[in-house]
Short mmCIF file of C-alpha atoms and ligand atoms in Angstrom, two decimals:
data_model
loop_
_atom_site.label_atom_id
_atom_site.label_comp_id
_atom_site.label_asym_id
_atom_site.label_seq_id
_atom_site.Cartn_x
_atom_site.Cartn_y
_atom_site.Cartn_z
CA MET J 1 -43.23 -2.32 -25.34
CA THR J 2 -39.59 -2.92 -25.42
CA SER J 3 -37.79 -4.64 -27.59
CA LEU J 4 -34.74 -6.35 -27.21
CA SER J 5 -30.97 -6.79 -28.68
CA VAL J 6 -29.44 -10.09 -27.28
CA ILE J 7 -25.75 -10.28 -27.75
CA VAL J 8 -24.20 -13.51 -27.19
CA PRO J 9 -19.94 -13.96 -26.68
CA VAL J 10 -19.12 -16.94 -28.58
CA LYS J 11 -15.89 -17.98 -28.19
CA ASP J 12 -15.16 -22.14 -29.24
CA GLU J 13 -19.35 -22.97 -29.10
CA GLU J 14 -19.94 -25.44 -32.10
CA GLY J 15 -21.65 -27.76 -29.79
CA SER J 16 -23.93 -26.27 -27.85
CA LEU J 17 -24.66 -22.85 -30.66
CA PRO J 18 -27.61 -25.29 -32.47
CA GLN J 19 -29.57 -25.80 -29.66
CA LEU J 20 -28.45 -22.46 -27.83
CA TYR J 21 -30.47 -20.64 -31.44
CA LYS J 22 -34.41 -23.25 -31.37
CA GLU J 23 -33.93 -22.12 -27.45
CA LEU J 24 -33.87 -19.06 -27.41
CA SER J 25 -35.59 -17.73 -30.90
CA SER J 26 -38.20 -20.03 -28.84
CA THR J 27 -38.33 -18.28 -25.89
CA LEU J 28 -37.92 -14.76 -27.37
CA LYS J 29 -40.89 -15.54 -30.08
CA LYS J 30 -43.38 -16.05 -27.25
CA ILE J 31 -42.19 -12.84 -25.86
CA SER J 32 -43.79 -11.49 -28.80
CA ALA J 33 -41.27 -7.53 -28.33
CA PRO J 34 -39.17 -7.25 -31.68
CA TYR J 35 -35.92 -8.76 -31.28
CA GLU J 36 -32.38 -9.07 -32.74
CA ILE J 37 -30.15 -11.53 -31.91
CA ILE J 38 -26.16 -10.33 -31.99
CA PHE J 39 -23.61 -12.95 -32.05
CA ILE J 40 -19.93 -11.89 -31.49
CA ASP J 41 -17.65 -14.65 -32.98
CA ASP J 42 -14.58 -13.90 -30.43
CA GLY J 43 -11.73 -15.45 -32.95
CA SER J 44 -13.36 -18.72 -32.52
CA GLU J 45 -10.78 -21.80 -33.96
CA ASP J 46 -13.62 -24.45 -34.69
CA LYS J 47 -16.81 -24.77 -36.14
CA SER J 48 -18.50 -21.30 -34.47
CA GLY J 49 -17.83 -19.04 -37.57
CA LYS J 50 -19.45 -21.85 -40.01
CA ILE J 51 -22.37 -22.00 -37.81
CA LEU J 52 -23.78 -18.80 -36.94
CA SER J 53 -23.39 -17.82 -40.67
CA GLU J 54 -25.92 -20.54 -41.84
CA LEU J 55 -27.93 -19.88 -38.81
CA LYS J 56 -27.75 -15.99 -40.73
CA LYS J 57 -28.82 -17.19 -43.25
CA LYS J 58 -32.56 -18.10 -42.08
CA ASP J 59 -32.95 -15.90 -40.06
CA THR J 60 -32.46 -12.13 -40.62
CA ARG J 61 -32.78 -10.81 -37.26
CA ILE J 62 -29.41 -12.41 -36.64
CA LYS J 63 -26.37 -9.98 -36.67
CA ILE J 64 -22.83 -11.06 -36.39
CA ILE J 65 -19.85 -9.46 -35.59
CA THR J 66 -16.71 -11.02 -36.32
CA PHE J 67 -13.02 -10.29 -34.42
CA ARG J 68 -9.89 -10.98 -36.29
CA GLY J 69 -8.51 -13.16 -32.91
CA ASN J 70 -9.37 -13.37 -28.77
CA PHE J 71 -9.88 -10.45 -27.42
CA GLY J 72 -11.97 -11.99 -25.02
CA LYS J 73 -15.61 -11.69 -23.75
CA SER J 74 -15.40 -8.52 -21.83
CA ALA J 75 -14.16 -7.17 -25.31
CA ALA J 76 -17.37 -9.40 -27.41
CA LEU J 77 -19.59 -7.47 -24.89
CA SER J 78 -18.79 -3.88 -25.80
CA ALA J 79 -18.50 -4.87 -29.70
CA GLY J 80 -22.66 -6.12 -28.75
CA PHE J 81 -23.92 -3.24 -27.04
CA GLU J 82 -22.32 -0.84 -29.54
CA LYS J 83 -24.24 -2.77 -32.69
CA ALA J 84 -27.65 -3.12 -30.08
CA LYS J 85 -30.47 -0.86 -31.90
CA TYR J 86 -33.43 -1.75 -29.07
CA SER J 87 -34.08 -0.61 -25.71
CA THR J 88 -33.08 -3.72 -23.54
CA ILE J 89 -30.33 -5.61 -23.50
CA VAL J 90 -30.13 -9.10 -23.09
CA THR J 91 -27.26 -11.27 -22.25
CA LEU J 92 -26.45 -14.63 -22.17
CA ASP J 93 -23.39 -17.00 -21.88
CA ALA J 94 -23.78 -19.46 -25.24
CA ASP J 95 -22.18 -23.25 -23.74
CA LEU J 96 -25.62 -23.41 -23.00
CA GLN J 97 -25.29 -22.86 -19.61
CA ASP J 98 -27.91 -20.16 -18.62
CA ASP J 99 -31.75 -21.40 -19.90
CA PRO J 100 -32.87 -19.30 -21.97
CA HIS J 101 -35.99 -19.42 -21.10
CA GLU J 102 -35.29 -17.20 -17.44
CA ILE J 103 -34.53 -14.07 -19.85
CA VAL J 104 -39.01 -13.79 -19.58
CA ARG J 105 -38.24 -13.61 -15.75
CA LEU J 106 -35.97 -11.53 -15.52
CA LEU J 107 -37.96 -8.47 -18.52
CA LYS J 108 -40.37 -9.24 -15.16
CA LYS J 109 -38.29 -8.09 -12.27
CA LEU J 110 -36.59 -5.50 -15.05
CA SER J 111 -39.71 -3.65 -15.53
CA GLN J 112 -41.08 -3.08 -12.02
CA GLY J 113 -38.30 -0.20 -11.81
CA TYR J 114 -34.77 -1.46 -12.18
CA ASP J 115 -31.98 -0.34 -14.40
CA LEU J 116 -30.38 -4.07 -14.92
CA VAL J 117 -30.92 -7.66 -13.28
CA GLY J 118 -29.30 -10.34 -13.46
CA GLY J 119 -29.48 -13.80 -12.89
CA TRP J 120 -28.41 -15.51 -9.94
CA ARG J 121 -27.10 -18.92 -9.64
CA LYS J 122 -27.97 -20.61 -6.83
CA ASN J 123 -27.39 -23.65 -7.18
CA ARG J 124 -24.32 -23.47 -9.56
CA ILE J 125 -23.68 -26.26 -11.50
CA ASP J 126 -19.89 -26.15 -12.40
CA PRO J 127 -16.18 -27.55 -11.03
CA LEU J 128 -15.72 -27.75 -7.16
CA SER J 129 -12.61 -25.30 -7.37
CA LYS J 130 -14.81 -22.72 -9.56
CA LYS J 131 -17.21 -22.45 -6.72
CA ILE J 132 -15.00 -21.85 -4.18
CA SER J 133 -13.41 -18.59 -6.14
CA SER J 134 -15.82 -18.19 -8.09
CA PHE J 135 -17.64 -18.42 -3.12
CA PHE J 136 -14.35 -15.66 -2.21
CA PHE J 137 -14.50 -13.43 -4.93
CA ASN J 138 -18.12 -12.59 -4.85
CA LYS J 139 -17.92 -12.09 -0.95
CA GLY J 140 -14.58 -10.28 -1.24
CA THR J 141 -16.66 -7.91 -4.58
CA VAL J 142 -19.38 -7.46 -1.95
CA PHE J 143 -17.50 -6.62 1.23
CA ILE J 144 -14.90 -4.11 -1.05
CA SER J 145 -17.66 -3.25 -3.14
CA GLY J 146 -20.66 -2.16 -1.06
CA VAL J 147 -22.73 -3.13 -3.74
CA LYS J 148 -24.87 -6.19 -1.37
CA LEU J 149 -25.38 -9.76 -4.88
CA HIS J 150 -25.09 -13.06 -4.71
CA ASP J 151 -23.60 -13.21 -8.14
CA PHE J 152 -21.68 -10.96 -9.83
CA ASN J 153 -20.98 -12.48 -13.07
CA CYS J 154 -24.04 -15.03 -14.30
CA GLY J 155 -23.69 -14.64 -17.82
CA LEU J 156 -27.49 -13.83 -18.29
CA LYS J 157 -27.89 -9.98 -17.77
CA VAL J 158 -30.98 -7.56 -18.73
CA PHE J 159 -30.94 -4.53 -18.77
CA ASN J 160 -31.54 -0.91 -20.33
CA LYS J 161 -29.68 0.11 -22.94
CA THR J 162 -29.12 3.64 -21.29
CA VAL J 163 -26.32 1.58 -19.10
CA ALA J 164 -24.86 -0.30 -22.21
CA ASP J 165 -24.17 2.92 -22.90
CA SER J 166 -22.58 4.66 -20.20
CA LEU J 167 -20.27 1.99 -19.54
CA HIS J 168 -16.84 1.00 -21.01
CA LEU J 169 -16.16 -2.65 -20.92
CA HIS J 170 -12.42 -2.85 -21.09
CA GLY J 171 -10.39 -6.26 -19.82
CA GLU J 172 -12.47 -7.82 -18.13
CA LEU J 173 -14.49 -5.40 -16.73
CA HIS J 174 -17.66 -8.00 -17.36
CA ARG J 175 -17.00 -8.98 -13.63
CA PHE J 176 -18.09 -6.23 -12.57
CA LEU J 177 -20.78 -5.40 -14.91
CA PRO J 178 -23.08 -4.52 -12.24
CA ILE J 179 -20.91 -2.52 -9.88
CA LEU J 180 -20.10 -0.46 -12.35
CA ALA J 181 -23.75 -0.07 -13.20
CA ALA J 182 -24.87 0.86 -9.54
CA LYS J 183 -21.58 3.13 -9.30
CA MET J 184 -23.47 5.33 -11.52
CA ARG J 185 -26.35 5.52 -9.77
CA PHE J 186 -28.02 1.90 -12.46
CA LYS J 187 -30.87 0.40 -10.01
CA VAL J 188 -29.64 -3.04 -9.61
CA ALA J 189 -31.08 -6.21 -8.81
CA GLU J 190 -31.06 -10.09 -9.54
CA ILE J 191 -32.90 -13.08 -8.72
CA GLU J 192 -32.76 -16.87 -8.88
CA VAL J 193 -31.78 -18.45 -12.26
CA ILE J 194 -31.48 -21.93 -13.05
CA HIS J 195 -27.96 -22.86 -13.39
CA ARG J 196 -26.89 -26.24 -16.23
CA PRO J 197 -23.93 -27.88 -16.94
CA ARG J 198 -21.76 -27.34 -19.42
CA ARG J 199 -22.36 -30.03 -22.19
CA PHE J 200 -19.85 -29.09 -24.53
CA GLY J 201 -17.11 -28.17 -25.49
CA LYS J 202 -15.05 -27.01 -22.28
CA SER J 203 -14.73 -23.65 -20.03
CA LYS J 204 -12.55 -20.78 -20.75
CA PHE J 205 -12.45 -18.88 -17.54
CA GLY J 206 -10.60 -21.60 -14.63
CA PHE J 207 -9.26 -21.12 -11.29
CA GLU J 208 -5.96 -19.73 -12.53
CA ARG J 209 -8.11 -16.70 -13.60
CA SER J 210 -9.48 -15.99 -10.34
CA TRP J 211 -6.46 -13.36 -9.08
CA ARG J 212 -6.95 -11.61 -11.67
CA GLY J 213 -10.30 -11.23 -10.33
CA MET J 214 -8.76 -9.50 -7.35
CA ILE J 215 -6.94 -6.67 -9.41
CA ASP J 216 -10.15 -6.21 -11.83
CA LEU J 217 -11.99 -5.03 -8.26
CA LEU J 218 -9.36 -2.33 -7.50
CA THR J 219 -9.82 -1.03 -10.84
CA THR J 220 -13.60 -1.07 -10.45
CA ILE J 221 -13.40 0.93 -7.69
CA PHE J 222 -10.77 3.05 -9.55
CA ILE J 223 -11.99 4.49 -11.98
CA THR J 224 -15.89 4.42 -10.86
CA ASP J 225 -15.33 5.82 -7.27
CA TYR J 226 -12.22 7.29 -7.85
CA ALA J 227 -11.99 8.60 -11.22
CA THR J 228 -12.92 12.07 -11.26
CA LYS J 229 -10.95 12.50 -7.62
CA PRO J 230 -7.89 10.48 -8.39
CA ALA J 231 -5.92 13.13 -5.35
CA HIS J 232 -8.08 11.61 -2.85
CA PHE J 233 -6.85 7.77 -2.98
CA PHE J 234 -3.05 8.80 -2.63
CA GLY J 235 -4.05 12.17 -1.23
CA ARG J 236 -5.41 10.27 1.94
CA ILE J 237 -3.19 7.02 1.74
CA GLY J 238 0.29 9.84 0.96
CA PHE J 239 -1.07 11.88 4.04
CA ILE J 240 -0.81 9.37 6.41
CA LEU J 241 2.80 8.30 5.26
CA PHE J 242 3.49 11.87 4.99
CA LEU J 243 2.58 12.80 8.74
CA SER J 244 3.01 9.18 10.33
CA GLY J 245 6.83 10.45 8.39
CA ILE J 246 7.80 13.90 9.79
CA CYS J 247 6.82 12.61 13.26
CA MET J 248 9.10 9.42 13.21
CA ASP J 249 11.99 11.96 12.89
CA GLY J 250 10.76 15.09 14.36
CA TYR J 251 10.57 12.34 17.72
CA VAL J 252 14.55 11.76 16.41
CA THR J 253 15.42 15.33 16.66
CA TYR J 254 13.59 16.05 20.25
CA LEU J 255 15.54 13.29 21.50
CA LYS J 256 19.16 14.08 19.66
CA ILE J 257 18.17 18.19 20.95
CA THR J 258 17.31 17.00 25.01
CA THR J 259 19.59 14.47 25.10
CA GLY J 260 22.16 14.29 22.37
CA SER J 261 22.01 10.70 22.10
CA THR J 262 20.24 9.07 18.52
CA GLN J 263 22.04 5.69 18.68
CA ASP J 264 19.22 3.38 18.76
CA LYS J 265 16.61 5.15 16.76
CA ILE J 266 18.73 4.75 13.50
CA PRO J 267 16.18 2.57 12.27
CA LEU J 268 13.21 4.94 13.32
CA LEU J 269 15.32 7.76 11.76
CA LEU J 270 15.25 5.46 8.78
CA ALA J 271 11.35 4.34 8.73
CA GLY J 272 10.02 8.48 8.90
CA ILE J 273 13.04 9.34 6.20
CA LEU J 274 10.88 6.09 3.45
CA PHE J 275 7.80 7.34 5.08
CA THR J 276 7.95 10.98 4.38
CA LEU J 277 9.52 10.44 0.75
CA LEU J 278 7.01 7.66 0.15
CA GLY J 279 4.09 10.60 0.98
CA VAL J 280 5.43 12.48 -1.17
CA GLN J 281 5.28 10.66 -3.58
CA LEU J 282 2.46 9.24 -3.48
CA ILE J 283 0.30 13.50 -3.71
CA SER J 284 2.59 14.87 -6.29
CA THR J 285 0.83 11.28 -7.84
CA GLY J 286 -2.68 11.82 -7.08
CA LEU J 287 -2.05 15.75 -8.17
CA ILE J 288 -0.63 13.81 -11.90
CA ALA J 289 -3.99 11.71 -11.78
CA GLU J 290 -5.99 14.77 -10.94
CA MET J 291 -4.46 17.29 -13.84
CA LEU J 292 -5.27 13.97 -16.39
CA ALA J 293 -8.88 13.97 -14.96
CA HIS J 294 -9.22 17.70 -15.50
CA TYR J 295 -8.03 17.35 -18.89
CA LEU J 296 -9.44 13.68 -20.47
CA LEU J 297 -13.30 15.47 -18.43
CA HIS J 298 -13.23 17.99 -20.17
CA ASN J 299 -12.86 16.52 -23.40
CA ASP J 300 -14.59 13.44 -22.66
CA PRO J 301 -18.05 13.33 -22.65
CA ALA J 302 -18.24 11.23 -19.55
CA ILE J 303 -20.03 13.22 -16.99
CA LYS J 304 -23.50 13.38 -19.85
CA LYS J 305 -23.49 9.75 -18.37
CA TYR J 306 -25.41 11.54 -15.08
CA LYS J 307 -28.36 12.55 -16.36
CA LYS J 308 -31.42 10.03 -16.28
N1 UDP E 1 -15.98 -16.18 -24.39
C1 UDP E 1 -16.09 -15.49 -25.24
N2 UDP E 1 -14.31 -14.77 -25.44
C2 UDP E 1 -13.50 -15.33 -24.90
C3 UDP E 1 -13.61 -16.44 -23.39
C4 UDP E 1 -15.14 -16.44 -23.14
O1 UDP E 1 -16.18 -14.60 -26.04
O2 UDP E 1 -12.47 -15.21 -24.60
C5 UDP E 1 -18.17 -15.91 -24.23
C6 UDP E 1 -17.55 -17.86 -23.75
O3 UDP E 1 -17.69 -18.83 -25.22
C7 UDP E 1 -19.38 -18.62 -23.59
C8 UDP E 1 -19.56 -17.19 -21.95
O4 UDP E 1 -18.10 -16.28 -22.82
O5 UDP E 1 -20.19 -17.81 -24.53
C9 UDP E 1 -18.89 -17.62 -20.53
O6 UDP E 1 -17.43 -18.30 -21.09
P1 UDP E 1 -17.22 -19.68 -20.75
O7 UDP E 1 -18.69 -20.73 -20.62
O8 UDP E 1 -15.69 -20.72 -20.55
O9 UDP E 1 -17.27 -19.72 -18.55
P2 UDP E 1 -17.56 -20.44 -17.30
O10 UDP E 1 -19.22 -20.23 -17.78
O11 UDP E 1 -16.86 -21.39 -17.31
O12 UDP E 1 -17.24 -18.81 -16.31
MG1 MG E 2 -19.95 -21.32 -19.40
#
């Protein structure tokens, strides 16, 4: 029988919280499994903190983690994962854009043998700029990561606790939870969910943040595909550059020996030197990274997380 730890990151959501609690607890009661609701107050400056402690007084299944300041949604979720005591994790935004009733369908899908099931906001109700940036973000993410989902960043997700235990979310990596999970060979799926407009407060993630997503995607690929073999990444580019540089300068040297003149080949010579040096630098960076990885993996139980 499943038991649920519901994790809700909260930053200035005073308008939504009472209604959210109502909808969430009515759904959870219907599921009739043991559950807890962990709210993470991520440095709210409105009345969210006060509303949460009022709710906690009425309901012993509520737990609250209060941050000293705003550390971001990833940090909030991580804190929630750490506190969660049940076998299935449910994450949900606090702004009522995710419909708590959808948890039932997500859990049903999870029980069909998946480790993580995310929501796909097919009819997303957000400003156009956000929908466009999100469209490119999701397409780009599929292209680069090879993980074929439509919506990576839906707040509504359900997954096994082992998934949470195997991941470290820092920075803004919450967006890539499905990729991190898929790269750890967990079985990942998504289903369409209802998305609702934000009625209270305002969004904390605007268009201006979308470029960061691309950098974070690189980080994600790095810490999943290359964390244990960084020299493969740096080495590949380094070798290509190094060999091209050697060829360029070898050619110039050959011309010098055979024709005696390399007057118009100076740019090629310089490019060759640049490529060779860059190549050597990248290869050495890869080797240094490899030493670090060797040391860290030896001391960190990360590798044990591969076990079923
Ligand atoms: N959130 C948070 N810390 C932050 C930013 C957001 O805990 O620094 C929470 C926020 O309260 C909400 C969820 O993360 O519950 C999603 O945020 P938001 O609705 O602003 O994002 P959007 O839906 O616009 O992408
Ligand atoms: Mg929202």
